[in-house]
Amino acid sequence: MHMHTKHFFLLGAIALFVVPSISSAATFPKPSVDKSTITKHRATIQWEAQSNVDFYRIRLLDSTCTTLLRVKDIASTATEKRLKNLDTNTRYCVRMRAFYTDNTKSDLSDRKKFTTKHANRFGLNFIRFYNDDSAALEEGTTPSAVDSDFSALGIDTFRQITSADLLWELVEAREDTFDFANADGVLKTTTHKPIVDLFSYQLADSTTPWEMLQGDDTVEPTLTQEAEDYVVAVVERYKDDVKFWEIGNEMAHWELEQPGVFPVADQARWLKAVSDIIREHDDNAVILLPGLISITEDNVDDWLEEVVHTVGSDWFDVVNYHYYGRWQGFAVARDALQNLSEELDISDKLFWQTETGTSSDPTNTTRTNYPNSTDQQAADIFRRAMLAYDAGDEVIMWHTYIGNDDDGEAFRYFGVVNEDMSKQPAYYTVQLLTDEITKFTQITRDETASDQFVYDIERPNGSHAYVAWDAQTSTMTVPSDVSEMTSVVPNSNGTFTWTSVTPGETISLTDIPVLMK
């Protein structure tokens, strides 16, 4: 009798579940997957190399553990197999066997079940923690107040944490003198999922904060010992609190603002070196590509392509990009990003849109001019989310939480909350989105609807909701499983009026989406 043992692992995109060493007669704890993409949930099986194996066989089965969905034989030299394109919110069984060179076959794993779950699908960008510009802001930006409001909004994740972020100048303004008070107050208390930024929000490199304070802003394009010490310090302190790490942000600004000072190839090598340090100290870290400024030739073809060609793509997990343009232009731009990602062989990575948004101020036409209004801003919550989810983005993050009311500010009135802590209509629209949509198992656009935007949202309980709008004005037929509908723009008191509709009834569409269920 041959008793072969192995270490067997099942992991999602952010979590590693370790299973003890087993034999053909052993059982082990149930694994699970808690991270996935919109349409391509994934799990990865890992095992330790063993010299006397001829090959491995992995079987993926349905929830009853009786119906075979896929089978794959893996070479004896392999130690990992990624299971991709799994359905959302679905229970699976997985079984792995080793076929040994002495012709014996071992039940390497018992039949074990795991359930894919919905992703962190909606979040907010740029959170003004500890802001004391007014009494209302001071009270509303404490970590506990923000965390409570995030729960009320139903959001999952947040990014750019301002004074509580892990930017180098915030935590180590002077060499070997660390100040983690603000970061601890947020990162170690939040019940949501932070994305932290390292080094700086713009023009990140290894120049130390104390050199900057002394007026020396000479670019340091390599990972210095000082920079490595800083990265190690923050990762070791927060690796149990933070899973999502972004190195810098919008790095293409270097070439746009200071051409040739920090060439893209040097940036690529620097980014990979920082990533390697993060992974060395936190092997569960999920690393974001620095946010692409927008989906343009400068940021995609010129920057992203050269980064991947220089150092490959293994160093990052998430293709992270920003889009502030008109919603009508999103699909074409996103298709261009998708096409390049396929050419670069990174299309199976997660795609996150960590910055998007519009102003509610009709006089602020810097990025969009619908013309802008509170109604159009609320509509954009749904329009941008549906377009992004349909394109395959796992996460969309609205910029911003508390807006800026300054008449001279380019990003004025982008917030779902105003500086006096009053709520914009978009605030209630976010609640509607997270209540009704973001836990979907599948989302499908009706491609027969011509220029209409009609989306079928399948939800975890098997029911369906529908979101529909048109850039002009048109009509559509109410689906057979729909009994009520509402505009995604709330009433003046923040409520939504649900009206009864009949399957087969004809309704009018405008550029303001309606939600049907």
mmCIF file of N, CA, C and O in Angstrom, residues 29 44 240 249 343 366 370:
data_model
loop_
_atom_site.group_PDB
_atom_site.id
_atom_site.type_symbol
_atom_site.label_atom_id
_atom_site.label_comp_id
_atom_site.label_asym_id
_atom_site.label_seq_id
_atom_site.Cartn_x
_atom_site.Cartn_y
_atom_site.Cartn_z
ATOM 1 N N PRO A 29 -10.290 20.398 6.136
ATOM 2 C CA PRO A 29 -11.317 21.438 6.238
ATOM 3 C C PRO A 29 -11.762 21.956 4.876
ATOM 4 O O PRO A 29 -11.015 21.959 3.911
ATOM 5 N N THR A 44 -7.478 28.979 -7.405
ATOM 6 C CA THR A 44 -6.189 28.409 -7.782
ATOM 7 C C THR A 44 -5.837 27.283 -6.828
ATOM 8 O O THR A 44 -5.890 27.452 -5.616
ATOM 9 N N ASP A 240 -1.944 42.723 8.023
ATOM 10 C CA ASP A 240 -3.137 42.051 8.522
ATOM 11 C C ASP A 240 -4.391 42.905 8.376
ATOM 12 O O ASP A 240 -5.508 42.422 8.581
ATOM 13 N N ASN A 249 0.549 56.470 -8.227
ATOM 14 C CA ASN A 249 -0.731 56.691 -8.889
ATOM 15 C C ASN A 249 -0.473 57.549 -10.126
ATOM 16 O O ASN A 249 0.368 58.446 -10.108
ATOM 17 N N GLU A 343 -3.459 41.778 -26.242
ATOM 18 C CA GLU A 343 -2.154 41.734 -26.912
ATOM 19 C C GLU A 343 -1.026 41.549 -25.903
ATOM 20 O O GLU A 343 -0.029 40.868 -26.198
ATOM 21 N N THR A 366 -15.596 71.009 -16.854
ATOM 22 C CA THR A 366 -14.216 70.634 -17.143
ATOM 23 C C THR A 366 -14.125 69.268 -17.814
ATOM 24 O O THR A 366 -13.354 69.068 -18.752
ATOM 25 N N TYR A 370 -23.333 67.675 -19.765
ATOM 26 C CA TYR A 370 -24.503 66.983 -20.313
ATOM 27 C C TYR A 370 -25.678 67.883 -20.691
ATOM 28 O O TYR A 370 -26.440 67.455 -21.571
#
